[in-house]
Coordinates of C-alpha atoms in Angstrom, one line a residue:
M1 CA 106.7 181.0 88.1
A2 CA 107.7 177.8 89.7
R3 CA 105.0 175.3 90.7
A4 CA 104.8 174.0 94.3
S5 CA 106.0 170.4 94.8
L6 CA 103.3 167.8 95.5
G7 CA 105.7 165.3 97.0
V8 CA 107.0 163.8 93.8
A9 CA 110.6 162.7 93.4
G10 CA 112.9 165.6 93.8
G11 CA 110.4 167.7 95.7
D12 CA 109.6 168.3 99.4
P13 CA 108.6 165.1 101.4
P14 CA 104.9 164.7 102.2
P15 CA 103.6 165.8 105.6
P16 CA 103.7 163.2 108.4
S17 CA 100.6 161.1 109.0
Y18 CA 98.5 161.5 112.1
E19 CA 99.8 158.2 113.6
E20 CA 103.4 159.4 113.1
T21 CA 102.6 162.7 114.6
I22 CA 101.3 161.3 117.9
G23 CA 104.0 158.6 118.0
I24 CA 102.0 155.5 117.0
V25 CA 103.5 153.3 114.4
P26 CA 101.0 150.9 112.8
P27 CA 102.0 147.3 112.6
T28 CA 103.6 146.3 109.4
A29 CA 102.5 143.4 107.2
A30 CA 105.6 141.5 108.0
A31 CA 105.0 141.4 111.8
P32 CA 102.7 138.3 111.8
A33 CA 105.2 136.5 109.6
A34 CA 108.0 137.3 111.9
A35 CA 106.0 136.0 114.9
T36 CA 105.3 132.8 112.9
R37 CA 108.9 132.3 112.1
A38 CA 109.8 132.6 115.8
Q39 CA 108.1 129.2 116.4
P40 CA 109.8 126.6 114.2
A41 CA 107.6 123.9 112.6
P42 CA 107.8 120.5 114.3
D43 CA 110.1 118.0 112.7
L44 CA 108.0 115.2 111.3
S45 CA 110.9 113.0 110.1
S46 CA 110.7 110.7 113.1
I47 CA 107.7 110.3 115.5
T48 CA 106.9 108.1 118.4
I49 CA 103.9 107.2 120.6
D50 CA 103.9 107.7 124.4
G51 CA 100.6 106.8 125.9
T52 CA 98.0 108.7 124.0
L53 CA 100.3 111.3 122.5
I54 CA 102.3 111.2 119.3
Y55 CA 105.2 113.6 119.0
P56 CA 108.6 114.0 117.3
T57 CA 111.6 112.2 118.6
L58 CA 113.7 115.4 118.0
P59 CA 113.1 118.7 119.7
P60 CA 110.9 120.6 119.9
A61 CA 108.9 117.7 121.2
T62 CA 105.5 119.3 120.6
A63 CA 102.6 116.8 120.5
L64 CA 101.4 116.4 116.9
Y65 CA 98.5 114.0 117.4
E66 CA 96.4 112.6 120.3
L67 CA 94.6 109.3 120.7
S68 CA 91.4 108.9 122.7
H69 CA 92.8 105.7 124.4
D70 CA 96.0 103.8 124.8
L71 CA 96.4 101.4 121.9
D72 CA 96.9 98.4 124.2
A73 CA 94.0 99.1 126.5
G74 CA 91.5 96.9 124.7
F75 CA 89.0 99.7 123.6
N76 CA 86.8 98.8 120.7
K77 CA 87.2 102.2 119.0
V78 CA 89.9 104.8 119.0
D79 CA 89.8 108.4 117.8
I80 CA 92.8 110.4 116.6
S81 CA 93.1 114.2 116.6
R82 CA 95.6 116.5 115.0
L83 CA 97.0 119.0 117.5
V84 CA 99.1 121.1 115.2
P85 CA 97.8 123.3 112.3
R86 CA 98.3 122.0 108.7
T87 CA 101.2 123.6 106.9
T88 CA 98.9 124.5 104.0
D89 CA 96.0 125.8 106.1
V90 CA 96.2 129.4 107.2
T91 CA 92.9 129.4 109.0
T92 CA 93.7 126.8 111.7
T93 CA 95.2 129.3 114.1
S94 CA 91.7 130.2 115.4
M95 CA 90.3 126.7 115.4
N96 CA 88.6 125.2 118.5
P97 CA 90.9 122.4 119.8
R98 CA 87.8 120.2 120.1
D99 CA 87.3 120.4 116.3
K100 CA 90.6 118.7 115.5
L101 CA 89.3 115.1 115.5
I102 CA 90.3 113.7 112.1
Y103 CA 89.7 109.9 112.1
E104 CA 88.3 107.1 114.1
F105 CA 89.1 103.4 113.6
K106 CA 87.5 100.2 114.7
Q107 CA 87.6 96.5 113.9
V108 CA 85.2 95.1 111.2
I109 CA 83.0 92.5 112.9
F110 CA 84.2 88.9 112.3
S111 CA 87.3 90.2 110.6
T112 CA 90.9 91.3 111.2
T113 CA 90.3 94.3 108.9
V114 CA 90.2 97.8 110.5
E115 CA 87.7 100.4 109.3
I116 CA 88.9 104.0 109.4
T117 CA 86.4 106.8 109.0
G118 CA 87.0 110.5 108.6
R119 CA 85.5 112.9 111.1
R120 CA 86.3 116.2 109.5
R121 CA 86.0 117.8 106.1
S122 CA 89.8 117.8 105.8
A123 CA 89.8 114.0 106.1
V124 CA 89.5 111.9 103.0
S125 CA 85.9 111.2 101.9
G126 CA 84.7 107.7 102.0
T127 CA 86.2 105.0 104.1
L128 CA 89.7 103.7 104.6
Y129 CA 90.4 100.0 105.3
L130 CA 93.5 98.5 106.8
K131 CA 93.6 94.9 105.5
P132 CA 96.1 92.1 106.4
R133 CA 98.1 90.3 103.7
I134 CA 99.3 86.9 104.6
G135 CA 102.3 85.5 102.6
L136 CA 104.2 82.2 102.7
L137 CA 107.0 83.6 104.8
K138 CA 106.1 87.1 105.6
Q139 CA 102.9 89.0 106.5
G140 CA 101.9 92.6 105.8
W141 CA 99.1 95.1 105.7
E142 CA 97.5 97.3 103.0
V143 CA 95.6 100.6 103.3
W144 CA 92.7 100.9 100.8
H145 CA 90.4 103.8 100.1
T146 CA 86.8 103.2 99.2
P147 CA 85.1 106.4 97.8
A148 CA 81.9 107.5 99.4
S149 CA 80.0 106.9 96.2
S150 CA 80.8 103.2 96.2
T151 CA 78.0 100.7 97.0
S152 CA 78.3 98.0 99.6
S153 CA 79.1 95.4 96.9
Q154 CA 82.0 97.5 95.7
R155 CA 83.8 97.8 99.0
V156 CA 87.2 96.3 99.7
G157 CA 87.1 92.6 99.1
G158 CA 84.2 92.8 96.6
G159 CA 84.5 92.1 92.9
G160 CA 85.1 95.0 90.6
H161 CA 85.6 97.5 93.3
P162 CA 87.0 100.9 92.4
D163 CA 89.1 101.1 95.6
A164 CA 92.6 102.7 95.5
L165 CA 95.6 101.3 97.3
L166 CA 97.3 104.0 99.3
F167 CA 100.0 102.3 101.4
R168 CA 101.5 98.8 101.8
L169 CA 103.3 97.6 104.9
K170 CA 106.0 94.9 104.4
G171 CA 108.3 93.2 106.8
S172 CA 108.9 90.2 109.1
W173 CA 107.5 90.1 112.6
N174 CA 110.3 88.1 114.1
A175 CA 110.4 88.6 117.9
R176 CA 113.9 87.2 118.2
R177 CA 115.3 89.4 115.3
P178 CA 113.1 92.4 115.0
E179 CA 113.6 94.5 111.9
P180 CA 112.0 97.8 110.8
L181 CA 108.8 97.3 108.8
R182 CA 108.6 99.1 105.4
W183 CA 105.7 101.4 104.6
E184 CA 105.5 101.9 100.8
D185 CA 103.1 103.9 98.7
A186 CA 101.0 102.4 95.9
S187 CA 103.9 102.6 93.4
G188 CA 106.2 100.6 95.7
S189 CA 108.3 103.6 96.8
L190 CA 109.6 103.5 100.3
V191 CA 107.8 106.1 102.5
A192 CA 108.6 105.2 106.1
L193 CA 110.2 102.7 108.4
E194 CA 108.4 101.4 111.5
T195 CA 110.3 100.2 114.5
V196 CA 108.1 97.5 116.1
W197 CA 107.1 97.9 119.7
Q198 CA 108.6 95.2 121.8
R199 CA 106.0 94.5 124.5
G200 CA 107.5 94.1 128.0
E201 CA 110.8 95.9 127.2
D202 CA 111.7 99.1 129.1
N203 CA 111.9 102.2 127.0
S204 CA 110.5 100.4 124.0
R205 CA 108.1 102.7 122.1
P206 CA 106.7 102.5 118.6
R207 CA 108.6 104.7 116.1
L208 CA 107.9 105.8 112.6
Q209 CA 110.7 107.3 110.6
I210 CA 109.4 109.3 107.6
L211 CA 111.7 109.0 104.6
S212 CA 109.6 110.8 102.0
P213 CA 107.8 114.1 102.6
L214 CA 104.0 113.7 102.3
P215 CA 101.2 116.2 101.9
D216 CA 99.3 116.9 105.1
G217 CA 96.3 114.7 104.2
M218 CA 98.4 111.7 103.3
M219 CA 100.5 112.2 106.5
D220 CA 97.3 112.1 108.5
I221 CA 96.3 108.8 106.8
L222 CA 99.7 107.2 107.3
V223 CA 99.9 108.1 111.0
T224 CA 96.3 106.9 111.5
A225 CA 97.0 103.6 109.7
W226 CA 100.2 103.2 111.7
C227 CA 98.3 103.5 115.0
A228 CA 95.5 101.3 113.7
R229 CA 98.0 98.6 112.8
I230 CA 99.4 98.6 116.3
W231 CA 95.9 98.7 117.8
I232 CA 94.6 95.7 115.9
G233 CA 97.7 93.8 116.8
Q234 CA 97.0 94.4 120.5
Q235 CA 93.3 93.5 119.9
L236 CA 94.3 90.1 118.3
R237 CA 96.7 89.5 121.2
L238 CA 94.1 90.1 123.8
A239 CA 91.6 87.9 121.9
E240 CA 94.2 85.1 121.9
E241 CA 94.8 85.5 125.6
R242 CA 91.1 85.3 126.3
E243 CA 90.7 82.2 124.2
R244 CA 93.7 80.6 125.9
G245 CA 92.2 81.4 129.3
V246 CA 88.9 79.8 128.2
S247 CA 90.6 76.7 126.9
N248 CA 92.6 76.3 130.1
F249 CA 89.4 76.7 132.1
R250 CA 87.6 74.1 130.0
R251 CA 90.6 71.7 130.4
R252 CA 90.5 72.1 134.2
M253 CA 86.7 71.5 134.2
A254 CA 87.1 68.4 132.1
Y255 CA 89.8 67.2 134.3
S256 CA 87.7 67.8 137.4
S257 CA 84.8 66.0 135.8
G258 CA 87.0 63.0 135.0
V259 CA 88.3 62.8 138.5
R260 CA 84.7 62.9 139.9
R261 CA 83.7 60.1 137.5
D262 CA 86.6 58.0 138.6
L263 CA 85.8 58.5 142.3
Y264 CA 82.0 58.3 142.2
G265 CA 81.2 56.5 139.0
G266 CA 77.9 57.0 137.4
S267 CA 75.9 56.4 140.6
G268 CA 77.4 59.1 142.7
V269 CA 78.7 56.6 145.2
V270 CA 82.4 56.6 146.1
R271 CA 84.1 53.6 144.5
R272 CA 86.1 51.2 146.7
F273 CA 89.4 50.2 145.3

């Protein structure tokens, strides 16, 4: 006596499910992936700054980062937020946009060093420092990381500090013959080229060309350091302009005082020549 088939290979097919019977096809596991593929990831090989937004120079020009203030507006502190999900983070699609603040940077008092502090758990722990390096013919900057466990005496510039060098910026700031600045990693490998912003020129914007792919965390640090370098340059320029204005005012006051002394002498009476 033949046994009834239970739906194994070679037997009758299994009965249709309830969803198939009423005409409802459940979503497949590949549907979310297909929707994700419909939106290509932004191209990070070349980025630029326009006001407070940082976005690719190639389409789709979706804003990648946002600054709290213009870099040349003279604010004492600037925040930077990431506007696109991390490529390695699958949970960011439901994040609150207000929770995307990653770093803030400000000038260390009585110094040209910039202090960069993480504002999210995804940011590097501890503190980052953007420090100037002055050479005989060229100048540059370095990005150092001080772990959170370091004491104040071990911070950047102190003896025996355990800080790690992350990036180094090299190049020549020649206004007449501007050339791209070189961003290198700690081993000296070229990471990115920076096109210097020419103040006063139309259609001149800062540009960073990424030559070596970086993990999301290091990319955030590089972009933040790039913005901080432009910002501190503007801060120093504004300070020089204020100092120049004060010096001019003092010279005018000294000149006026000298004229009054010549006219009135020490007694306040007009001299007769």
